Tab-separated table of C-alpha atoms in Angstrom:
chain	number	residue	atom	x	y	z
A	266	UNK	CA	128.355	-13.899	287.793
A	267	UNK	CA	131.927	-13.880	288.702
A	268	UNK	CA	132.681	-17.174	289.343
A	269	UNK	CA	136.519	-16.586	290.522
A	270	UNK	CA	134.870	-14.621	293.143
A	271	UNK	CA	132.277	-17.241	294.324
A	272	UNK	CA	135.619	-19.716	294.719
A	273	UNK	CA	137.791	-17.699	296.131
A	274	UNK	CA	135.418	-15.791	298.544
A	275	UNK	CA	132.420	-17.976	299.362
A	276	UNK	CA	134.239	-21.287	299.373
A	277	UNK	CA	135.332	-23.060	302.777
A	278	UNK	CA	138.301	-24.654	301.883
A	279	UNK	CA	139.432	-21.844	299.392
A	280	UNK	CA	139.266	-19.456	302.358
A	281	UNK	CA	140.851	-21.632	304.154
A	282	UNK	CA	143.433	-22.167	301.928
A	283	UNK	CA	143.507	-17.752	301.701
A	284	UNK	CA	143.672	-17.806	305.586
A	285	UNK	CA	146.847	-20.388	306.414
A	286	UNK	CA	148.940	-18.311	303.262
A	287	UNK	CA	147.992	-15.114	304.770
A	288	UNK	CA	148.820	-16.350	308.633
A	289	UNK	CA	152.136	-17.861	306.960
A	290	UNK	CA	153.219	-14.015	305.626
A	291	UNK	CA	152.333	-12.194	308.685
A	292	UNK	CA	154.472	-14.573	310.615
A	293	UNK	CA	157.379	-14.574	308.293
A	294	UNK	CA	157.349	-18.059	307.573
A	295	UNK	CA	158.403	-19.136	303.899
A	296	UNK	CA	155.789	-21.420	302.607
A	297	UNK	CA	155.681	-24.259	299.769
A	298	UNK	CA	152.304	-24.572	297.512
A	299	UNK	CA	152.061	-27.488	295.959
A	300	UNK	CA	149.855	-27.779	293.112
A	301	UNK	CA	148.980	-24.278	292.917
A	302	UNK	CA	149.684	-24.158	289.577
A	303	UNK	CA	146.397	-25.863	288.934
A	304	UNK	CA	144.647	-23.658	291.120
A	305	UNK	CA	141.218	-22.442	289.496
A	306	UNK	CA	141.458	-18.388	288.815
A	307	UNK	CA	144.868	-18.297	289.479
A	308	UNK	CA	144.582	-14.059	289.203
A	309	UNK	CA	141.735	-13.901	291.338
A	310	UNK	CA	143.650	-16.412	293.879
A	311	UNK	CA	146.643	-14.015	294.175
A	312	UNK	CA	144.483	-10.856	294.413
A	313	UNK	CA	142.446	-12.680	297.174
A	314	UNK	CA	146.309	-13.139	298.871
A	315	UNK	CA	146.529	-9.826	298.337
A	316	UNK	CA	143.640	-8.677	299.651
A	317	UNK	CA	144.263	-10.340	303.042
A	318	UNK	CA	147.635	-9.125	303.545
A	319	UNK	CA	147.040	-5.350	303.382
A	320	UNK	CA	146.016	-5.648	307.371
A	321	UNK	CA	149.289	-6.633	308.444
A	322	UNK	CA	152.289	-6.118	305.490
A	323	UNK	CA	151.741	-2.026	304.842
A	324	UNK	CA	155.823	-1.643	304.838
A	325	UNK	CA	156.476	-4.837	302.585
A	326	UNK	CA	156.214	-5.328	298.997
A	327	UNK	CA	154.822	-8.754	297.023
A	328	UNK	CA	156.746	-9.606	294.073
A	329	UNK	CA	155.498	-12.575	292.124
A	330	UNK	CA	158.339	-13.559	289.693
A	331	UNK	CA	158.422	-16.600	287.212
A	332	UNK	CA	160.845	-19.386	287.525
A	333	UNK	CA	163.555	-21.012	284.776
A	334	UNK	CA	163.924	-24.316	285.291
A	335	UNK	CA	167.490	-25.101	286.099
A	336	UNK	CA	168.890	-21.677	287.486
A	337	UNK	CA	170.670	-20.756	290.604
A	338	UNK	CA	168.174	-19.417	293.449
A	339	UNK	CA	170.634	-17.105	295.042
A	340	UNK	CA	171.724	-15.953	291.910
A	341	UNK	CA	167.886	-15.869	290.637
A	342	UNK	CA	167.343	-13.099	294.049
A	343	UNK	CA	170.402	-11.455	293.300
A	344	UNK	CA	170.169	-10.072	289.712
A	345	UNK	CA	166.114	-9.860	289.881
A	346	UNK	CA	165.718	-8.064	293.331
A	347	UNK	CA	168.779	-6.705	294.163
A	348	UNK	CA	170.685	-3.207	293.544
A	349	UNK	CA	172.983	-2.824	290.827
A	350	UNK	CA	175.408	-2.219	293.289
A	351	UNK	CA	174.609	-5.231	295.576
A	352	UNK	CA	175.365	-7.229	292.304
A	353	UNK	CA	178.432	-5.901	291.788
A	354	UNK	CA	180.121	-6.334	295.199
A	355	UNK	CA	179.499	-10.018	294.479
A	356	UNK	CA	182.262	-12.252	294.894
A	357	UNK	CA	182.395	-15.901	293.853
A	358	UNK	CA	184.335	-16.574	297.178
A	359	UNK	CA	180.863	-16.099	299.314
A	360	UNK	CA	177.673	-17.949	298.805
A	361	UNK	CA	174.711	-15.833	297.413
A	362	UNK	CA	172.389	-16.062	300.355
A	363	UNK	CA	176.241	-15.003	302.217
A	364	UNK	CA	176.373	-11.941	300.619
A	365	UNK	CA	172.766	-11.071	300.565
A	366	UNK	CA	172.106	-11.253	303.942
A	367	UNK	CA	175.222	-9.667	304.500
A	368	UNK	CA	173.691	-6.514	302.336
A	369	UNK	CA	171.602	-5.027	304.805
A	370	UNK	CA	169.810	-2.360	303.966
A	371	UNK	CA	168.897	-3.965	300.255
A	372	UNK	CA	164.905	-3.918	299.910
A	373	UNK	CA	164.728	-7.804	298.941
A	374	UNK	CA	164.747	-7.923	303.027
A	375	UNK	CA	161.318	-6.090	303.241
A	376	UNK	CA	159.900	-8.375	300.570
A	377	UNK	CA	157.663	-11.080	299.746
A	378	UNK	CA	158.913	-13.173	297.251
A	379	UNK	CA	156.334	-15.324	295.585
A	380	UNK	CA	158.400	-17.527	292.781
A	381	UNK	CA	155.699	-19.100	290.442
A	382	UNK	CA	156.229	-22.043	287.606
A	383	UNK	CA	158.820	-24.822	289.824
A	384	UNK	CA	158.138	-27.752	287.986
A	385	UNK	CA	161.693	-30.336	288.785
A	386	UNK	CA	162.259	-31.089	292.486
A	387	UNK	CA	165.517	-30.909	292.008
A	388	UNK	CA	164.819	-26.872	291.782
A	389	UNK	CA	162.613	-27.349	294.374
A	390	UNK	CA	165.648	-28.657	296.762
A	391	UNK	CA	167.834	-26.010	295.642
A	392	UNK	CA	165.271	-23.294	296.526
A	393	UNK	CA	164.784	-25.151	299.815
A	394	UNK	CA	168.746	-24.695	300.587
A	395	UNK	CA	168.828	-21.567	299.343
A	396	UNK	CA	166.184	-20.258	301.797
A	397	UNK	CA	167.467	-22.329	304.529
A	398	UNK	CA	171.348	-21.005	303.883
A	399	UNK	CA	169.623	-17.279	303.339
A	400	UNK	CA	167.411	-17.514	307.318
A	401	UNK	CA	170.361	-18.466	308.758
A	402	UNK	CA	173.030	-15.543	307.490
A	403	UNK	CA	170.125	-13.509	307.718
A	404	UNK	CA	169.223	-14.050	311.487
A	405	UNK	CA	170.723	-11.031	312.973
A	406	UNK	CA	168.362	-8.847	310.577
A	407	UNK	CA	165.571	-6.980	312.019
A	408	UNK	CA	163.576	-8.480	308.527
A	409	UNK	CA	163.872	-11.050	306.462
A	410	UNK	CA	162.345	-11.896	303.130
A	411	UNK	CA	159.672	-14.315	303.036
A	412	UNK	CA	159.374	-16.529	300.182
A	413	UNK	CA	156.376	-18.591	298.086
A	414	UNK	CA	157.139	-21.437	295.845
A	415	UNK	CA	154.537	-22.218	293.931
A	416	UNK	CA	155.442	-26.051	293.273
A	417	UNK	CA	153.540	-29.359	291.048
A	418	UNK	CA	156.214	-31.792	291.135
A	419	UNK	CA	156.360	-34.992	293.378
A	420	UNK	CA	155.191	-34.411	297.395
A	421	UNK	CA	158.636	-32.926	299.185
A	422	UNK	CA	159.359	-32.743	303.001
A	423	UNK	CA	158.789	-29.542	304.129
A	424	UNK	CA	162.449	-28.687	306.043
A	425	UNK	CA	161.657	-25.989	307.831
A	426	UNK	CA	159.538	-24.601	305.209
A	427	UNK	CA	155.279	-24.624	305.384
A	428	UNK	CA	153.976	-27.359	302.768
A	429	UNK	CA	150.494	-26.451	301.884
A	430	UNK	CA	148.624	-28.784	299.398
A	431	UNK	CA	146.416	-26.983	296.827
A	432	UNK	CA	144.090	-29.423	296.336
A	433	UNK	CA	140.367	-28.754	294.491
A	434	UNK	CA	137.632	-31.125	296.490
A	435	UNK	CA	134.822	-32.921	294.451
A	436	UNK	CA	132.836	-31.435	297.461
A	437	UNK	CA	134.139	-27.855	297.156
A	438	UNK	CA	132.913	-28.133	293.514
A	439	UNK	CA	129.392	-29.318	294.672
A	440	UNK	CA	129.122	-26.205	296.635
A	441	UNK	CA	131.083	-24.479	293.855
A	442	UNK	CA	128.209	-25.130	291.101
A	443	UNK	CA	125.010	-24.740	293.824
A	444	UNK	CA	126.405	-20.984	294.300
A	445	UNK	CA	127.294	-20.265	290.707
A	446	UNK	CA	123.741	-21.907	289.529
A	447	UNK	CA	122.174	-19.613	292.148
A	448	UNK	CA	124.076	-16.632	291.283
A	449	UNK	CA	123.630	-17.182	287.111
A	450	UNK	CA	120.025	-17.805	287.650
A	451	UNK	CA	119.635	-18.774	283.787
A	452	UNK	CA	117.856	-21.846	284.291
A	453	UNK	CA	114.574	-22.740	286.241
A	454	UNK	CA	115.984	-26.019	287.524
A	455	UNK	CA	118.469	-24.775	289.306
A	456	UNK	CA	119.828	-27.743	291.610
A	457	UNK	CA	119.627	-29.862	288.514
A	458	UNK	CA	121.709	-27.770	286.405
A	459	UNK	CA	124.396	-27.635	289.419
A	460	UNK	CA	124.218	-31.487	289.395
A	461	UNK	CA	124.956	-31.649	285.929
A	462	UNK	CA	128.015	-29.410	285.635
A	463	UNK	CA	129.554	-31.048	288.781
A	464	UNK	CA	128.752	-34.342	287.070
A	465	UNK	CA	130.336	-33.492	283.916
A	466	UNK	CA	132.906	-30.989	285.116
A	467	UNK	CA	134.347	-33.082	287.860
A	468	UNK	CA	137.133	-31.433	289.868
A	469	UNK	CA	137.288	-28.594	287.208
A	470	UNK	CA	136.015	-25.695	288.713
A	471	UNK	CA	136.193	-23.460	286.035
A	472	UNK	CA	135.184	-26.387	283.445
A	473	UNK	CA	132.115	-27.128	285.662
A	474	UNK	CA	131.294	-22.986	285.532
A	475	UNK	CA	131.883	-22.838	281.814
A	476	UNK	CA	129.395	-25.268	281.570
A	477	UNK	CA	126.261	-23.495	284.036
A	478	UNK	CA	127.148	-20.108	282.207
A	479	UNK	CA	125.723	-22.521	278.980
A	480	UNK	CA	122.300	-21.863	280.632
A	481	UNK	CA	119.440	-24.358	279.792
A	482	UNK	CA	121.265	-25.605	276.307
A	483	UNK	CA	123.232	-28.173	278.854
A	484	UNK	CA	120.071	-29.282	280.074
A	485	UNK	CA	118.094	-29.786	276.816
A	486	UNK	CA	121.109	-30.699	274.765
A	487	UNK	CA	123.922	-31.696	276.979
A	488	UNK	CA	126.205	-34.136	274.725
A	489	UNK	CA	126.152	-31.040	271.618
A	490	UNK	CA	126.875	-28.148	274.148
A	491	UNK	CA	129.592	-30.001	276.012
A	492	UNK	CA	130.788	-30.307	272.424
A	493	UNK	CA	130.734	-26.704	271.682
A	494	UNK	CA	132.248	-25.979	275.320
A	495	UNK	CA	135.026	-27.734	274.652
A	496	UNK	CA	135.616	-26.530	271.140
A	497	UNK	CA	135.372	-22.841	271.700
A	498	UNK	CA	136.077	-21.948	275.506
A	499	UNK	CA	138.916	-21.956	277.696
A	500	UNK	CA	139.891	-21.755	280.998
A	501	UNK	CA	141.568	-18.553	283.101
A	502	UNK	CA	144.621	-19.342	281.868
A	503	UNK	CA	143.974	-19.736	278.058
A	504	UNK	CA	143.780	-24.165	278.203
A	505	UNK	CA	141.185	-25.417	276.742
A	506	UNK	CA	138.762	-27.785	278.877
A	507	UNK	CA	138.877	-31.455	278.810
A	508	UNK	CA	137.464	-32.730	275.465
A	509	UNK	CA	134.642	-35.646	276.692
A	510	UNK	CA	134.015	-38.265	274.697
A	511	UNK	CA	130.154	-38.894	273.722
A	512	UNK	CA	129.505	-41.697	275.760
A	513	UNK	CA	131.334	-39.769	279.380
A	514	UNK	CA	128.894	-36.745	278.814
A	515	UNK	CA	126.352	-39.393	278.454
A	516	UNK	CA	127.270	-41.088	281.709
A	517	UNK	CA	127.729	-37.841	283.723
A	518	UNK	CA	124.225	-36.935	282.556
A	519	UNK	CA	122.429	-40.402	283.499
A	520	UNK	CA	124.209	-40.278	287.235
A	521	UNK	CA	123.067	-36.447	287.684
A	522	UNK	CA	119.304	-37.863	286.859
A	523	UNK	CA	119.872	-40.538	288.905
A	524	UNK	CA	120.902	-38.533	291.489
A	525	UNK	CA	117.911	-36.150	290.804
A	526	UNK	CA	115.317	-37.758	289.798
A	527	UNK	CA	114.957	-40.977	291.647
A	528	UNK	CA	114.323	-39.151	294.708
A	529	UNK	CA	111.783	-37.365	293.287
A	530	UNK	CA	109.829	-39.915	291.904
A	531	UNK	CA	110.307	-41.918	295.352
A	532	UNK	CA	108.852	-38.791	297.180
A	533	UNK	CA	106.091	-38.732	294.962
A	534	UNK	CA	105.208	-42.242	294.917
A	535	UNK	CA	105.226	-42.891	298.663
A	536	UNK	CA	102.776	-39.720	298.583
A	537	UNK	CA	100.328	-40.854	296.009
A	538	UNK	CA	100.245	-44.376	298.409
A	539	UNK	CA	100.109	-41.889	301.371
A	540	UNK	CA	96.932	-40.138	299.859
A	541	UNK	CA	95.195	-43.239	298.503
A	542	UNK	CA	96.264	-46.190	300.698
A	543	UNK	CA	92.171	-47.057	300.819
A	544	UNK	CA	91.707	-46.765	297.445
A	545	UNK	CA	94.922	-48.939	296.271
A	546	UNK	CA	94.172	-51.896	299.167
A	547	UNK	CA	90.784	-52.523	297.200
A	548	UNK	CA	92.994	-53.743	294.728
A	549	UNK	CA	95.102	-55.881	296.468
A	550	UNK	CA	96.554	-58.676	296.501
A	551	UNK	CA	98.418	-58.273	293.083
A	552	UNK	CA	101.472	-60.106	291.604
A	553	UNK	CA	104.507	-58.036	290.485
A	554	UNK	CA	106.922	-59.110	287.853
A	555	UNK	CA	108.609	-61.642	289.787
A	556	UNK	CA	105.513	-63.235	290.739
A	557	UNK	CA	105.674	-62.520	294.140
A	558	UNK	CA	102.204	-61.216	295.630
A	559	UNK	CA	101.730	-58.032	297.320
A	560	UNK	CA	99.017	-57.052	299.539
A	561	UNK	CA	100.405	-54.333	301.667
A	562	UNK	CA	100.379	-50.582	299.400
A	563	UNK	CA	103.220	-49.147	300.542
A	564	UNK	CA	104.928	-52.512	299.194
A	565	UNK	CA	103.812	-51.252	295.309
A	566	UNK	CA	106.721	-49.910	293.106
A	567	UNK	CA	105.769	-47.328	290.404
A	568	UNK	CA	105.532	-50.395	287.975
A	569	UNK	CA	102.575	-52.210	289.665
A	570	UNK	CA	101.088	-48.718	290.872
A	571	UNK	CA	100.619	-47.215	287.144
A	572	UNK	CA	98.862	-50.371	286.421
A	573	UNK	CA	96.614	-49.937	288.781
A	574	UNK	CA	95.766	-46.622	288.467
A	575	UNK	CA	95.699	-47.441	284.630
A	576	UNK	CA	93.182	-50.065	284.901
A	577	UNK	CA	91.132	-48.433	287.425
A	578	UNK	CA	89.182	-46.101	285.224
A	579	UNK	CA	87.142	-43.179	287.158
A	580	UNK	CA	88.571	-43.786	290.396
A	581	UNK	CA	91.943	-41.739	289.942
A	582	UNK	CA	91.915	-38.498	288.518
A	583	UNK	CA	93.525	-37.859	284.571
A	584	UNK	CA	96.382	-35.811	286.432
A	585	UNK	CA	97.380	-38.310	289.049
A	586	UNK	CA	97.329	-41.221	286.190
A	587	UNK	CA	99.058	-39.082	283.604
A	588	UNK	CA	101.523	-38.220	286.548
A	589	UNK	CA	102.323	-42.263	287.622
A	590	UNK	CA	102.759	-42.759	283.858
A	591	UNK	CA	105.612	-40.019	283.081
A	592	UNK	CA	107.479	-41.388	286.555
A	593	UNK	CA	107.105	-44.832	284.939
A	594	UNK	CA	108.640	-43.500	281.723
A	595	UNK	CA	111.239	-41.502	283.541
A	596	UNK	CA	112.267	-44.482	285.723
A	597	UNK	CA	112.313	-47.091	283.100
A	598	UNK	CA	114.230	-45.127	280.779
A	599	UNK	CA	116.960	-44.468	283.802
A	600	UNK	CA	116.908	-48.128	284.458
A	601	UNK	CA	117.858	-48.781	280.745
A	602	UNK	CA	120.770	-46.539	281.218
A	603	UNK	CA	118.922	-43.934	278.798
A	604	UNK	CA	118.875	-40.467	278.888
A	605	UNK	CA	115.938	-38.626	280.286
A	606	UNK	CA	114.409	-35.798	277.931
A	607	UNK	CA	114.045	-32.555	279.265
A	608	UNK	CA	110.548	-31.686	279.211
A	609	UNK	CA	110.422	-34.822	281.135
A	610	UNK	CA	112.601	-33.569	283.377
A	611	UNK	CA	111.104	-30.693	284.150
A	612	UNK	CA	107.827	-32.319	284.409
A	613	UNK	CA	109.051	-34.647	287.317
A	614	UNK	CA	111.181	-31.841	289.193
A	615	UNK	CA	107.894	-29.529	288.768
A	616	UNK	CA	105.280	-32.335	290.199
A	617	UNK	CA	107.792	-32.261	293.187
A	618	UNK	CA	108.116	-28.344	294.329
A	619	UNK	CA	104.033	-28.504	293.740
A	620	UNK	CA	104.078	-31.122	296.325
């Protein structure tokens, strides 16, 4: 599995994201990212830029150049992109984006400029007047360059300029880890595992693929492998993940059973009634724990059901009784705000794709 791949090709919003950059180049307009820094698979993000622009930028070149905080913009194009010469017949008198626009046949024209690492907005603003003072000098040329800031300071207005916000949806990631668990196939509960990443992983992409690559160690042992996760992986970019505490891995891992599991034991319990509504009114009327009386079958929750079928020796089979104990177990234990084992697990999810 290649999970950059999965995110930045089989994604909705990520190729979205890949479509409004790549509309934004092929129409010349300079373009803000905001919060691409945190992007997940930052290489595989720029490639997947790359990829799209081939159709339409043949006689342009992409240069993707870090920033230093606090430098001059025009002076930043100048000495990085420009001819020696071009440098030399600078004069203080002009501004920079004066004298290159006034340089005509430099190459920086036919370029994409991608600047990556603006942290301060105050180099934000002066890469905003830069561009702005550069579009205008530069109007008379046949091409311009177009430039990408790659940005993660405070939300700026646009001027002129294409803001595009980066952002990683807890719903993209839900998608996210259903793909990757389909693709990694190293688990037989595979919606379960996804559930369980996403859970613990949050808006991490690369966290929450870290952990499905972990295979069925996250399911039988979640708290230690998160542990070892954490301790001896890292992300894309060489940070390490998150480090959980105990009792968050614990939480994440109740909700993703909630989330799993109480369906499932629902489903089967209203089609155990379903299948034995004659059987179970013989029995009625009961009392539940409340005291309140039930006569009505579909009205019995797992609790009074398993004693039923408990008491009622003969009359249900060993499998179907065995099967309204473990979702008793499973359910109280959820209710308790305990964690489920996995054989358990398995034996609910299992009872459910048999039907």
């Amino acid at each position: 599995m290649n999970p950059g791949e999965i995110w930045w090709g089989q994604i909705g919003n990520s190729l979205r994201l890949l479509g409004r950059i790549a509309g934004d180049l092929n129409t010349g307009v300079s373009v803000v990212l905001q919060d691409a820094g945190s992007l997940p698979w930052k290489e595989q993000f720029h490639i997947a830029v790359d990829s799209r622009r081939t159709s339409f930028s043949s006689d342009r070149r992409l240069r993707r150049l870090p920033w230093r905080a606090g430098a001059d913009p025009g002076q930043f194009v100048l000495k990085q992109l420009c001819t020696r010469k071009a440098q030399v017949e600078y004069w203080p008198g002009q501004t920079y984006a004066e004298h290159i626009a006034a340089c005509a046949n430099e190459v920086v024209h036919a370029y994409y400029v991608w600047v990556t690492g603006i942290h301060a907005p105050e180099d934000l603003e002066r890469w905003k007047q830069f561009i702005a003072d550069y579009e205008r000098e530069s109007a008379a040329l046949e091409t311009r360059t177009v430039y990408v800031l790659e940005y993660d300071g405070p939300t700026p207005e646009a001027d002129g300029l294409d803001l595009i916000q980066c952002t990683v949806h807890p719903y993209d990631c839900r998608v996210f880890c259903l793909e990757a668990a389909t693709a990694t196939q190293n688990t037989s509960l595979l919606e379960f595992q996804a559930e369980l990443a996403l859970r613990i992983g949050g808006a991490r992409p690369e966290f929450c693929a870290a952990l499905i690559s972990s295979g069925e160690a996250l399911l039988k042992r979640p708290i230690e492998t998160v542990r070892t996760v954490c301790r001896s992986l890292r992300d894309s970019q060489g940070q390490p993940f998150p480090a959980l505490t105990d009792e968050q891995v614990s939480g994440a891992v109740w909700l993703a059973s909630i989330v799993q599991l109480f369906p499932a034991i629902e489903q089967r319990r209203t089609a155990f009634i379903r299948n034995h509504t004659v059987e179970l009114s013989g029995h009625l009327p009961i009392r539940n724990s409340n005291g309140d009386s039930i006569e009505d079958p579909w009205e019995l929750d797992i609790g009074p059901l398993f004693y039923i079928v408990n008491e009622s020796v003969g009359e249900f089979s060993p499998a179907e009784v065995e099967e309204i104990r473990l979702f008793r177990s499973v359910r109280n234990l959820l209710a308790h705000n305990r964690l489920v084992p996995y054989k358990d697990i398995c034996a609910v999810l299992g009872a459910v794709q048999r039907g």
